[in-house]
Amino acid sequence: MYGRIFSGIQPTGIPHLGNYVGAVKPWITLQHCNDVKPIYCVVDLHSITTPQEIKLRTNVLKTTACLLAAGIDPKKSILFQQSAVPFHSELSWILLCNTHLNKLQGLHAWKQKMVEGARSVPMGILTYPVLMSADILLYKTNSVPVGEDQEQHIEFTREVAYTMNKKYNCDFFVPPTSIVLGQKRIRSLRDPSSKMSKSDSDALSWISIIDEPDVIARKVKKAVTDAEPNITYDPENRLGLANLLDIHSALIDSDPESVSKEYLNLGKGQYKQLLTDILIENLRPIREETNRYLADESYLISILTRGAREAYVIAEKSMSEIRKLIGYSLN
């Protein structure tokens, strides 16, 4: 249906609700509706572009445990650690040597750092889109699941593919297409003008997918809404309430307009209690399974090792062909 699917998640430890709704939940759906095994990657090479407050190894295992607990099936998907397949870095260097500096400086992540006035920015912030392109092109990926803020990276990858095919007179590099996930971006519970983020200094602004019920209840109760009556979906004028409806609808596979109509006459206190119950019900099995997986580190490592072997076979074949195209293969 989608051909080869590739997607990655940074190992920041335990994902928050926005990560789950925006990436992990769609991954689970895609692994059940595609003829070719999706490739899901814990992108530890990408993660070191920012300081790691906790050991990276620990974060990789926590992220893996959560993915499995949420429903990623290693028999239906290839799940592996990016750095375990060295061809990602090799292809990234090749692509970087064929990418102009001004193109990278025009991408959002770098421009944002410049707007912020940062004086010392790691080079990885500038070049990581090339590594992302290598991740995708290495597996001749046809489709990449993306959120609303990732489309630019896919367009950049398409341009890289066109450039490489033209330069080496080939059609090896497959320009990928986007699978638009359709989920709304989940926003901060305390400042809905910003997206949900674990780096937020206000711990009440985000929900971990392994939060205990009492913690979930406290965070939802403190979520910013407004003084207007009734439950209506109006992202322009009622962003806080719209955020809660986005969360609700994503968890039950509905749409926020339908949810708002169903609960139109509830007070906001009643609605927050309803949403709390839904969150607790949906996240409880994930929390319990995550804790079970984290108690068996050797199993998590075995899953990543098996996935890396599968990914290695595909990637090695690609790199063998790429080396011949570039001209530094002597065989």
mmCIF file of C-alpha atoms in Angstrom, residues 11-13 42 44 47 55-65 81 304:
data_model
loop_
_atom_site.group_PDB
_atom_site.id
_atom_site.type_symbol
_atom_site.label_atom_id
_atom_site.label_comp_id
_atom_site.label_asym_id
_atom_site.label_seq_id
_atom_site.Cartn_x
_atom_site.Cartn_y
_atom_site.Cartn_z
ATOM 1 C CA PRO A 11 15.521 8.493 22.404
ATOM 2 C CA THR A 12 14.562 11.131 24.946
ATOM 3 C CA GLY A 13 13.504 8.502 27.449
ATOM 4 C CA VAL A 42 15.554 4.859 17.498
ATOM 5 C CA ASP A 44 20.425 8.019 18.746
ATOM 6 C CA SER A 47 19.789 12.858 19.654
ATOM 7 C CA LYS A 55 22.874 8.594 29.745
ATOM 8 C CA LEU A 56 21.975 7.937 26.137
ATOM 9 C CA ARG A 57 21.990 4.171 26.611
ATOM 10 C CA THR A 58 19.305 4.457 29.292
ATOM 11 C CA ASN A 59 17.165 6.643 27.070
ATOM 12 C CA VAL A 60 17.440 4.237 24.143
ATOM 13 C CA LEU A 61 16.195 1.372 26.307
ATOM 14 C CA LYS A 62 13.380 3.440 27.835
ATOM 15 C CA THR A 63 12.182 4.569 24.415
ATOM 16 C CA THR A 64 12.310 0.994 23.130
ATOM 17 C CA ALA A 65 10.329 -0.278 26.119
ATOM 18 C CA GLN A 81 19.019 1.507 17.042
ATOM 19 C CA LEU A 304 17.095 -3.979 18.999
#
